[in-house]
Coordinates of C-alpha atoms in Angstrom, one line a residue:
Chain A
M58 CA 29.1 20.5 3.7
S59 CA 25.6 18.8 3.8
K60 CA 25.0 15.8 6.2
T61 CA 23.7 12.7 4.4
V62 CA 21.7 9.9 6.4
I63 CA 21.2 6.5 5.9
Y64 CA 17.5 4.4 5.8
E65 CA 17.1 1.0 5.8
V66 CA 14.7 -1.5 4.6
E67 CA 13.8 -5.1 3.8
V68 CA 12.0 -5.5 0.9
M69 CA 9.0 -7.5 1.9
F70 CA 6.8 -10.0 -0.8
S71 CA 3.9 -7.3 -1.2
D72 CA 6.4 -4.9 -1.5
C73 CA 6.9 -6.1 -5.1
D74 CA 4.5 -7.0 -7.7
P75 CA 3.6 -9.5 -11.4
A76 CA 6.5 -9.2 -12.0
G77 CA 8.5 -9.8 -9.6
I78 CA 9.9 -6.6 -8.5
V79 CA 9.7 -4.3 -6.1
F80 CA 6.8 -1.9 -7.8
F81 CA 7.7 1.5 -8.3
A82 CA 5.5 3.1 -6.2
N83 CA 7.2 1.9 -3.0
F84 CA 10.8 3.9 -3.6
S85 CA 8.8 6.8 -2.7
K86 CA 7.4 5.6 -0.2
W87 CA 10.6 4.5 1.4
M88 CA 11.7 8.1 0.1
D89 CA 9.4 9.3 2.3
A90 CA 10.3 7.6 4.9
S91 CA 13.5 8.3 5.2
S92 CA 12.8 12.4 5.0
L93 CA 10.8 12.1 7.7
N94 CA 13.7 9.7 9.6
F95 CA 16.5 12.7 8.9
F96 CA 14.7 15.2 10.4
V97 CA 13.6 13.5 13.3
Q98 CA 17.4 12.0 13.2
C99 CA 18.6 16.3 12.9
G100 CA 16.2 16.8 15.5
I101 CA 12.8 17.8 14.4
P102 CA 10.5 16.5 16.7
P103 CA 7.5 14.2 14.7
W104 CA 4.6 16.6 13.3
R105 CA 2.0 15.0 15.6
E106 CA 4.1 16.4 18.7
L107 CA 5.2 19.7 16.7
V108 CA 1.4 20.9 15.2
K109 CA 0.9 21.5 18.9
T110 CA 3.7 23.1 19.5
E111 CA 4.8 25.4 16.2
G112 CA 1.4 24.7 14.5
I113 CA 3.6 22.8 11.7
I114 CA 2.0 19.9 10.6
G115 CA 4.5 18.2 7.8
T116 CA 6.3 18.8 4.8
P117 CA 4.1 18.0 2.4
L118 CA 5.6 17.5 -1.4
L119 CA 5.0 19.9 -4.8
E120 CA 7.0 18.2 -6.8
I121 CA 9.5 14.4 -7.6
H122 CA 11.9 13.6 -10.2
T123 CA 12.9 10.2 -10.2
K124 CA 14.9 7.9 -12.1
F125 CA 15.4 3.9 -11.9
S126 CA 18.7 1.9 -12.4
V127 CA 18.5 -1.1 -11.2
S128 CA 15.9 -3.4 -10.7
A129 CA 15.0 -5.1 -6.6
T130 CA 13.1 -8.2 -5.8
Y131 CA 11.8 -9.2 -1.9
G132 CA 14.2 -10.2 1.3
E133 CA 16.9 -7.8 -0.3
R134 CA 17.6 -5.3 2.4
L135 CA 18.0 -1.5 0.7
Q136 CA 19.5 1.9 2.4
I137 CA 18.8 5.7 1.1
H138 CA 21.2 8.0 1.6
T139 CA 19.2 11.2 2.0
S140 CA 20.7 14.3 2.1
I141 CA 19.5 18.2 1.7
E142 CA 20.6 19.8 -2.0
E143 CA 19.0 23.2 -1.5
W144 CA 17.3 25.4 0.6
G145 CA 14.6 27.7 -0.3
R146 CA 12.7 30.0 1.4
K147 CA 10.1 28.4 1.8
T148 CA 11.0 24.9 0.1
I149 CA 13.3 21.9 1.0
L150 CA 14.8 20.0 -2.0
Q151 CA 16.2 17.0 -0.6
R152 CA 18.1 14.1 -2.4
H153 CA 17.8 10.0 -1.9
I154 CA 19.5 7.7 -3.5
I155 CA 18.6 4.2 -2.8
K156 CA 21.5 1.2 -2.9
R157 CA 21.6 -2.4 -2.4
G158 CA 24.6 -2.3 -0.6
D159 CA 26.9 -0.8 -4.0
T160 CA 24.0 -0.7 -6.2
L161 CA 22.6 2.2 -7.4
I162 CA 19.1 1.4 -8.1
C163 CA 17.5 4.3 -7.9
N164 CA 18.5 8.6 -7.5
G165 CA 15.4 11.3 -6.5
T166 CA 14.6 14.1 -5.2
E167 CA 11.9 15.7 -3.5
R168 CA 10.7 19.7 -3.4
R169 CA 8.8 19.5 -0.1
A170 CA 7.3 23.0 1.6
L171 CA 7.5 23.2 5.7
C172 CA 2.8 24.1 6.0
I173 CA 1.1 24.9 9.3
K174 CA -2.4 24.7 8.8
H175 CA -4.2 27.4 6.9
P176 CA -5.3 30.6 9.1
D177 CA -8.4 31.0 7.8
D178 CA -9.6 27.4 6.9
P179 CA -8.0 24.4 9.0
D180 CA -8.5 22.7 6.1
R181 CA -6.1 23.4 3.7
F182 CA -2.0 23.8 4.8
K183 CA 0.3 27.3 4.1
A184 CA 3.9 27.3 3.2
I185 CA 5.9 28.7 5.6
E186 CA 9.3 30.2 5.0
I187 CA 11.4 28.0 6.4
P188 CA 12.4 28.9 10.4
D189 CA 17.0 29.6 11.9
W190 CA 16.4 27.1 14.0
F191 CA 14.8 23.5 11.8
K192 CA 17.1 24.7 9.3
Q193 CA 20.5 24.5 11.4
R194 CA 19.4 21.4 12.9
C195 CA 18.9 20.3 9.4
T196 CA 22.1 21.7 8.4
Chain B
M1489 CA -3.0 14.7 -32.6
S1490 CA -3.1 11.6 -29.2
K1491 CA -5.2 9.2 -27.9
T1492 CA -6.7 11.0 -24.8
V1493 CA -7.5 7.8 -21.4
I1494 CA -9.3 9.1 -18.6
Y1495 CA -9.3 6.4 -15.3
E1496 CA -11.1 6.9 -13.0
V1497 CA -10.8 6.3 -8.8
E1498 CA -12.6 6.6 -5.8
V1499 CA -9.5 7.8 -3.0
M1500 CA -9.9 5.6 -0.2
F1501 CA -10.1 6.6 4.1
S1502 CA -6.7 4.7 3.8
D1503 CA -4.9 6.2 0.7
C1504 CA -4.6 9.0 3.2
D1505 CA -1.9 10.1 5.7
P1506 CA -2.8 11.1 9.5
A1507 CA -2.0 14.7 7.3
G1508 CA -5.6 13.3 6.2
I1509 CA -4.5 14.1 2.8
V1510 CA -3.4 11.4 -0.2
F1511 CA -0.6 9.3 0.2
F1512 CA 1.5 11.3 -2.8
A1513 CA 2.9 8.3 -3.5
N1514 CA -0.6 6.9 -4.3
F1515 CA -1.2 9.0 -7.0
S1516 CA 1.8 6.9 -8.7
K1517 CA 0.3 4.0 -7.9
W1518 CA -3.9 5.5 -9.7
M1519 CA -0.3 6.7 -12.8
D1520 CA 0.7 3.5 -13.0
A1521 CA -3.0 1.9 -13.3
S1522 CA -4.4 4.0 -15.6
S1523 CA -1.2 3.8 -17.5
L1524 CA -1.8 -0.2 -17.9
N1525 CA -5.6 1.0 -18.4
F1526 CA -4.6 3.0 -21.8
F1527 CA -3.2 0.0 -22.9
V1528 CA -6.0 -2.2 -22.4
Q1529 CA -8.4 0.5 -24.0
C1530 CA -5.8 0.6 -27.0
G1531 CA -5.7 -3.2 -27.3
I1532 CA -3.1 -4.6 -25.7
P1533 CA -3.2 -7.8 -23.7
P1534 CA -2.8 -8.2 -20.5
W1535 CA 0.9 -8.2 -19.9
R1536 CA 0.0 -12.4 -18.0
E1537 CA -1.7 -12.6 -21.6
L1538 CA 1.3 -10.8 -23.7
V1539 CA 3.8 -12.3 -21.6
K1540 CA 2.9 -15.6 -23.1
T1541 CA 2.2 -14.6 -26.8
E1542 CA 5.1 -12.1 -27.6
G1543 CA 7.7 -12.9 -24.1
I1544 CA 7.2 -9.4 -23.4
I1545 CA 6.4 -9.5 -19.9
G1546 CA 5.7 -4.8 -19.3
T1547 CA 6.6 -2.3 -19.0
P1548 CA 9.1 -1.1 -16.4
L1549 CA 9.9 2.6 -15.8
L1550 CA 12.5 4.6 -16.1
E1551 CA 12.0 7.6 -15.0
I1552 CA 9.0 9.4 -13.1
H1553 CA 8.5 13.3 -12.7
T1554 CA 5.0 14.1 -11.0
K1555 CA 4.2 17.7 -10.1
F1556 CA 1.3 18.3 -7.4
S1557 CA -0.8 21.0 -7.4
V1558 CA -3.9 20.4 -5.0
S1559 CA -4.6 18.0 -1.7
A1560 CA -7.2 15.7 -2.1
T1561 CA -9.0 13.7 0.5
Y1562 CA -10.9 10.4 0.1
G1563 CA -14.8 9.9 -1.0
E1564 CA -13.4 12.5 -4.3
R1565 CA -13.2 10.8 -7.3
L1566 CA -10.6 11.6 -10.1
Q1567 CA -9.8 11.7 -13.4
I1568 CA -6.1 10.4 -14.1
H1569 CA -6.5 11.6 -17.9
T1570 CA -3.3 9.7 -19.9
S1571 CA -1.5 10.1 -23.4
I1572 CA 1.3 9.5 -24.5
E1573 CA 4.2 12.9 -25.7
E1574 CA 6.8 11.0 -26.8
W1575 CA 7.9 7.4 -28.5
G1576 CA 11.3 6.3 -28.0
R1577 CA 13.0 3.9 -30.4
K1578 CA 12.8 1.2 -27.4
T1579 CA 11.0 4.3 -24.9
I1580 CA 7.8 5.1 -24.3
L1581 CA 7.6 8.3 -22.6
Q1582 CA 3.3 9.0 -20.3
R1583 CA 1.4 11.9 -19.6
H1584 CA -0.9 11.9 -15.8
I1585 CA -3.0 14.4 -15.4
I1586 CA -4.6 14.4 -12.3
K1587 CA -7.8 16.6 -11.9
R1588 CA -11.1 15.9 -8.9
G1589 CA -13.8 18.3 -12.0
D1590 CA -12.0 21.0 -13.2
T1591 CA -8.8 21.5 -10.1
L1592 CA -5.7 20.0 -11.3
I1593 CA -4.6 18.5 -8.5
C1594 CA -1.0 17.5 -10.0
N1595 CA 0.1 16.0 -14.0
G1596 CA 3.2 13.8 -14.6
T1597 CA 5.7 11.8 -17.2
E1598 CA 6.6 7.9 -17.0
R1599 CA 9.5 7.3 -19.1
R1600 CA 8.6 3.4 -19.7
A1601 CA 10.6 0.4 -21.5
L1602 CA 9.2 -2.7 -23.2
C1603 CA 10.8 -4.9 -21.5
I1604 CA 11.4 -9.0 -22.6
K1605 CA 12.1 -12.1 -20.5
H1606 CA 16.5 -11.2 -20.8
P1607 CA 17.1 -14.1 -22.8
D1608 CA 20.4 -15.2 -21.4
D1609 CA 19.5 -14.5 -17.6
P1610 CA 15.1 -15.3 -16.7
D1611 CA 15.5 -13.1 -13.9
R1612 CA 16.6 -9.9 -15.4
F1613 CA 14.5 -8.0 -17.7
K1614 CA 16.2 -6.9 -21.0
A1615 CA 13.5 -3.2 -23.3
I1616 CA 12.9 -4.3 -27.0
E1617 CA 12.3 -1.8 -29.7
I1618 CA 8.8 -0.9 -29.3
P1619 CA 6.8 -2.8 -32.6
D1620 CA 5.3 -1.1 -34.9
W1621 CA 1.3 -3.0 -34.1
F1622 CA 1.9 -1.7 -30.5
K1623 CA 3.0 1.5 -31.1
Q1624 CA -0.4 1.8 -34.4
R1625 CA -2.6 0.4 -31.2
C1626 CA -1.6 3.3 -29.1
T1627 CA -2.2 5.8 -31.8
Chain C
M842 CA 8.1 -26.7 21.2
S843 CA 6.9 -24.5 18.2
K844 CA 10.1 -22.5 16.9
T845 CA 9.0 -18.5 17.7
V846 CA 11.7 -15.7 15.1
I847 CA 10.3 -11.7 15.6
Y848 CA 10.1 -9.8 12.9
E849 CA 10.7 -5.9 13.7
V850 CA 9.3 -3.6 11.3
E851 CA 9.2 0.3 12.1
V852 CA 6.5 2.4 11.3
M853 CA 6.4 4.8 8.3
F854 CA 4.2 7.7 8.0
S855 CA 2.4 6.2 5.3
D856 CA 1.2 3.3 6.7
C857 CA -1.4 5.3 9.3
D858 CA -3.8 6.8 8.2
P859 CA -6.2 10.6 8.7
A860 CA -6.6 9.4 12.5
G861 CA -3.0 8.9 13.0
I862 CA -2.7 5.2 13.8
V863 CA -1.6 2.2 11.4
F864 CA -4.1 1.8 9.1
F865 CA -5.6 -2.1 10.4
A866 CA -4.9 -4.2 6.9
N867 CA -0.1 -3.0 7.6
F868 CA -0.1 -5.5 10.7
S869 CA -2.1 -7.7 8.3
K870 CA 1.7 -6.8 6.0
W871 CA 3.7 -7.7 8.4
M872 CA 2.8 -10.5 9.0
D873 CA 2.5 -11.9 6.0
A874 CA 5.7 -10.6 5.9
S875 CA 7.0 -13.0 9.2
S876 CA 5.4 -15.5 8.2
L877 CA 7.4 -16.1 5.4
N878 CA 11.2 -14.6 7.5
F879 CA 9.8 -17.1 9.4
F880 CA 10.4 -19.9 7.0
V881 CA 13.4 -18.2 5.2
Q882 CA 14.9 -18.9 9.8
C883 CA 14.0 -21.9 9.0
G884 CA 16.0 -22.6 5.1
I885 CA 13.4 -22.6 3.6
P886 CA 14.5 -20.7 0.4
P887 CA 12.2 -17.7 -1.0
W888 CA 9.9 -18.7 -3.8
R889 CA 11.3 -17.7 -6.1
E890 CA 14.0 -20.1 -5.8
L891 CA 11.6 -23.0 -5.1
V892 CA 9.3 -22.7 -7.9
K893 CA 11.9 -23.6 -9.8
T894 CA 13.6 -26.6 -8.1
E895 CA 10.1 -27.7 -6.1
G896 CA 7.2 -26.4 -8.6
I897 CA 5.8 -25.3 -5.1
I898 CA 4.9 -21.6 -5.5
G899 CA 3.7 -20.1 -1.9
T900 CA 2.0 -20.6 0.1
P901 CA -1.6 -18.8 -0.1
L902 CA -3.4 -17.7 2.3
L903 CA -7.3 -19.7 3.2
E904 CA -7.8 -17.6 6.7
I905 CA -6.5 -15.1 8.6
H906 CA -8.2 -13.9 11.8
T907 CA -6.8 -11.0 13.5
K908 CA -7.8 -9.5 17.2
F909 CA -6.2 -5.7 18.1
S910 CA -6.2 -4.4 21.0
V911 CA -4.0 -1.3 21.0
S912 CA -2.9 1.2 18.6
A913 CA 0.9 1.8 17.0
T914 CA 2.0 5.1 15.5
Y915 CA 4.8 6.0 12.9
G916 CA 8.1 5.9 14.1
E917 CA 7.7 3.5 16.0
R918 CA 9.4 0.0 16.5
L919 CA 6.6 -2.8 16.6
Q920 CA 8.0 -6.9 17.6
I921 CA 5.9 -9.5 14.5
H922 CA 6.3 -12.8 17.1
T923 CA 5.7 -15.6 14.7
S924 CA 5.8 -18.9 15.4
I925 CA 3.8 -22.5 13.4
E926 CA 0.9 -24.0 15.7
E927 CA 0.0 -26.2 13.8
W928 CA 0.1 -28.3 11.1
G929 CA -2.8 -30.0 9.2
R930 CA -1.4 -32.6 6.2
K931 CA -1.9 -29.6 3.4
T932 CA -2.1 -26.7 5.5
I933 CA -0.6 -24.5 7.7
L934 CA -1.8 -22.3 11.3
Q935 CA 0.7 -19.3 11.8
R936 CA 0.2 -17.5 14.9
H937 CA 2.1 -13.7 15.4
I938 CA 2.2 -12.0 18.0
I939 CA 2.6 -7.4 17.2
K940 CA 4.4 -5.7 20.0
R941 CA 5.6 -2.8 21.3
G942 CA 8.0 -3.9 23.2
D943 CA 6.0 -5.7 26.1
T944 CA 2.3 -3.2 25.1
L945 CA 0.8 -6.1 22.6
I946 CA -0.5 -4.4 19.6
C947 CA -2.3 -7.9 18.1
N948 CA -2.7 -11.2 17.7
G949 CA -3.4 -13.3 14.8
T950 CA -3.4 -16.3 13.3
E951 CA -2.9 -16.8 9.4
R952 CA -3.7 -20.4 7.7
R953 CA -1.9 -21.2 5.0
A954 CA -1.4 -24.2 1.6
L955 CA 1.8 -24.6 0.7
C956 CA 0.9 -24.5 -3.9
I957 CA 2.6 -25.7 -6.7
K958 CA 1.2 -24.1 -9.6
H959 CA -1.4 -26.9 -10.9
P960 CA -1.2 -29.5 -13.6
D961 CA -3.9 -28.7 -16.5
D962 CA -3.8 -24.7 -16.2
P963 CA -0.4 -23.1 -15.0
D964 CA -2.5 -19.9 -13.7
R965 CA -4.2 -21.9 -11.6
F966 CA -2.1 -23.0 -8.0
K967 CA -3.0 -26.3 -5.9
A968 CA -2.7 -27.5 -2.1
I969 CA -0.6 -30.6 -1.8
E970 CA 0.7 -31.9 1.1
I971 CA 3.5 -30.7 3.4
P972 CA 6.2 -32.7 2.2
D973 CA 8.7 -34.1 5.6
W974 CA 11.8 -31.9 4.2
F975 CA 9.5 -28.7 5.0
K976 CA 7.6 -29.6 8.2
Q977 CA 11.2 -30.6 9.1
R978 CA 13.2 -26.8 8.9
C979 CA 10.6 -25.1 10.3
T980 CA 10.1 -27.2 13.5
Chain D
M1499 CA -34.0 -6.3 7.1
S1500 CA -30.2 -5.8 7.4
K1501 CA -29.2 -2.9 4.6
T1502 CA -26.4 -4.4 2.5
V1503 CA -24.9 -2.0 0.8
I1504 CA -22.4 -2.9 -3.5
Y1505 CA -19.2 -0.5 -3.3
E1506 CA -16.9 -1.7 -6.1
V1507 CA -13.7 -1.2 -7.1
E1508 CA -11.5 -2.2 -10.3
V1509 CA -8.2 -4.5 -9.7
M1510 CA -4.8 -3.0 -9.9
F1511 CA -1.3 -4.1 -10.7
S1512 CA 0.1 -3.1 -7.8
D1513 CA -3.0 -4.9 -5.9
C1514 CA -0.8 -7.9 -7.0
D1515 CA 1.8 -9.5 -5.2
P1516 CA 4.5 -11.6 -7.4
A1517 CA 2.7 -14.9 -7.6
G1518 CA -0.4 -12.3 -10.0
I1519 CA -2.6 -12.7 -7.2
V1520 CA -4.8 -9.8 -5.4
F1521 CA -2.1 -10.0 -2.1
F1522 CA -4.4 -10.3 0.8
A1523 CA -4.4 -7.1 2.8
N1524 CA -5.6 -5.3 0.2
F1525 CA -8.7 -7.4 0.2
S1526 CA -8.9 -6.1 4.2
K1527 CA -8.4 -2.7 2.4
W1528 CA -11.2 -3.2 -0.3
M1529 CA -13.4 -3.8 2.6
D1530 CA -12.6 -0.8 5.0
A1531 CA -13.4 1.5 2.5
S1532 CA -16.9 -0.2 1.8
S1533 CA -17.4 -0.2 5.4
L1534 CA -17.4 3.4 4.7
N1535 CA -18.7 3.2 2.2
F1536 CA -21.7 2.2 3.6
F1537 CA -21.6 4.6 6.3
V1538 CA -22.2 7.3 3.5
Q1539 CA -25.3 5.5 1.8
C1540 CA -26.5 5.2 4.3
G1541 CA -26.0 9.3 5.3
I1542 CA -23.4 9.0 8.2
P1543 CA -20.9 11.9 7.0
P1544 CA -18.2 11.6 6.7
W1545 CA -15.7 11.3 10.2
R1546 CA -13.5 14.5 9.2
E1547 CA -16.7 16.1 9.6
L1548 CA -17.7 14.3 12.3
V1549 CA -15.2 15.3 14.5
K1550 CA -16.3 18.2 14.4
T1551 CA -20.0 17.9 15.2
E1552 CA -20.6 14.8 17.3
G1553 CA -16.1 14.6 18.1
I1554 CA -16.8 11.0 16.6
I1555 CA -13.3 10.1 14.7
G1556 CA -14.1 6.5 13.7
T1557 CA -14.9 3.3 13.5
P1558 CA -11.6 1.7 14.8
L1559 CA -11.3 -2.6 13.9
L1560 CA -11.4 -4.4 17.2
E1561 CA -11.0 -7.7 14.9
I1562 CA -11.4 -9.1 11.9
H1563 CA -11.6 -12.9 10.1
T1564 CA -11.3 -13.6 7.1
K1565 CA -11.9 -16.9 4.5
F1566 CA -10.5 -16.8 1.3
S1567 CA -12.3 -19.4 -1.6
V1568 CA -10.7 -18.1 -5.1
S1569 CA -7.6 -16.1 -6.0
A1570 CA -8.3 -12.4 -8.3
T1571 CA -6.9 -10.6 -10.7
Y1572 CA -5.8 -7.4 -12.3
G1573 CA -7.9 -6.1 -14.5
E1574 CA -11.4 -7.7 -13.0
R1575 CA -13.7 -6.1 -11.0
L1576 CA -14.8 -6.7 -8.2
Q1577 CA -18.0 -6.4 -5.7
I1578 CA -17.8 -5.5 -2.3
H1579 CA -21.6 -6.8 -0.1
T1580 CA -21.3 -5.6 2.7
S1581 CA -24.2 -5.2 5.7
I1582 CA -24.3 -4.7 8.9
E1583 CA -24.7 -8.3 10.7
E1584 CA -24.6 -7.4 14.5
W1585 CA -25.5 -3.9 16.8
G1586 CA -23.6 -4.2 20.1
R1587 CA -23.9 -1.7 23.1
K1588 CA -20.4 -0.1 21.4
T1589 CA -19.7 -2.4 18.4
I1590 CA -20.6 -3.3 14.9
L1591 CA -20.1 -5.9 12.9
Q1592 CA -20.4 -6.0 9.8
R1593 CA -19.8 -8.3 7.5
H1594 CA -18.7 -8.4 3.9
I1595 CA -19.2 -10.4 0.8
I1596 CA -16.2 -9.9 -1.8
K1597 CA -17.9 -11.8 -5.3
R1598 CA -16.6 -11.0 -9.0
G1599 CA -20.0 -12.1 -10.3
D1600 CA -21.2 -15.2 -9.0
T1601 CA -18.2 -16.1 -7.9
L1602 CA -17.0 -15.6 -4.2
I1603 CA -13.7 -14.5 -3.4
C1604 CA -14.0 -13.9 -0.3
N1605 CA -15.8 -13.6 3.0
G1606 CA -15.3 -11.7 6.5
T1607 CA -16.3 -9.9 9.3
E1608 CA -15.1 -7.1 10.9
R1609 CA -16.1 -5.7 14.5
R1610 CA -15.8 -2.0 15.2
A1611 CA -15.9 0.7 18.5
L1612 CA -17.1 3.9 17.7
C1613 CA -14.9 6.6 18.9
I1614 CA -14.0 9.5 19.7
K1615 CA -11.1 11.1 21.5
H1616 CA -10.3 10.8 24.5
P1617 CA -11.5 13.2 27.0
D1618 CA -8.4 12.8 29.2
D1619 CA -5.5 12.8 26.3
P1620 CA -6.5 13.6 23.2
D1621 CA -3.9 10.8 21.3
R1622 CA -6.1 8.3 22.6
F1623 CA -9.6 7.0 21.4
K1624 CA -12.3 6.3 23.4
A1625 CA -15.6 4.1 22.2
I1626 CA -19.1 5.4 23.3
E1627 CA -22.2 4.3 22.9
I1628 CA -23.4 3.6 19.6
P1629 CA -26.1 6.9 19.6
D1630 CA -30.0 6.4 18.7
W1631 CA -29.2 8.8 15.1
F1632 CA -26.5 6.6 14.1
K1633 CA -28.0 2.8 14.6
Q1634 CA -31.5 4.2 12.9
R1635 CA -29.8 4.9 9.4
C1636 CA -27.8 2.7 8.7
T1637 CA -30.7 0.0 9.6

């Protein structure tokens, strides 16, 4: 059984667009924050620490997929329910379900790679196999 | 054959995250801008006009799906190649391919509904059938 | 004596720039959220309600001024201490002090006008005298 | 006489808030982009290069001050006119005037420090005296 960690955000006025509703890309932003919060709650240090000890710079996105059900607006509190749906050798599939209480707002997945700085070019990244200690903390 | 409209953005420092690369949700933001630019280039008035004449408030997102290939950073110019892949009765599937010259950065689709304010509740939206004049201008 | 209302935010990864610190314009975003939270905590309805009952669309900014002391980064919780420093006839001067516990992060003011839609042109705004009921709730 | 460099942005739908106008913090974002563009146009390499050759990580903000005159909305093109108003020993005062053609939208200043990583703690920054070569390129 997978762990689920809930991250909460309060929608700000500036998160909303001229239609008066949350601009959809902010849901992706919050899923990303909830992804990182998931790792931190599982005992993974923040990337700025991990880059020093393990060379790991973070978990860049490979693919996202989200379905939007109901709009949300400022002043509302939303809960992002985050879990890991699938471990690949070098990738992690996270699911994020955003709710306002019992109401489903949107439902998405993110496929991520665990990356280090590329040994040949520090400006590029290189995916590595997910280490066992990483996987163990997250499950 | 479908029309393709290209929208260009210059990546700002603040579009990038602590890894030094474009934060992925900004690609969604730019696809959205390119989606609107597509409609405007096809002769659709901006939503703030169309809401007055036709009651149409815009094209809220139903679903997004994006694959990320190569990262981008500030100072770079990116081109978003936007086209309509499929017309549903009430929905529009747009494809957005973001490139830096010949390099593919990411490739995504957005499924959108064409909406008016709900007749029973102006705080809600209601999808309508895509009018012929709308479809004709876009093809 | 002026009321002070505290609004808390958690810094997200995507709020930070390639230097690894909060991009400064996000402090303005959070001051704005804290400004609105101040009014709501004082019993002012959200603008989307107030526009229907009083025609008031919100409190657009006339001027901002912020001094930055210490940087902040993702994972940290910040507190925005918001109060009203001065009532003009048609303007409100709010002060926002952002802290991380006892550490001062930045300190700013916002001068705002209370606005309705312009009677001659609904696309423009018009500042009105601050009503007594508004002032009374906020003090 | 000071150099003035003009940076242009096109306002996106998502840059606007539920009032239908540009959310004010985005003007700060664009001033920041115009600040960096000013330096690049003057022949200063991007920070990600300069950190390698000179250790300079960028020009963090010390203080901002902006007056807002007229609102702007999506689909409009804005020009940011950027110049250096004053050189301090360790600080730079930039002025940014945002216009839509001849119409003044807002007018602001940014006080910035030129910073390197702190020799005692790479997580902190340290302001340095502005080098002559830096000043010469910018004037």
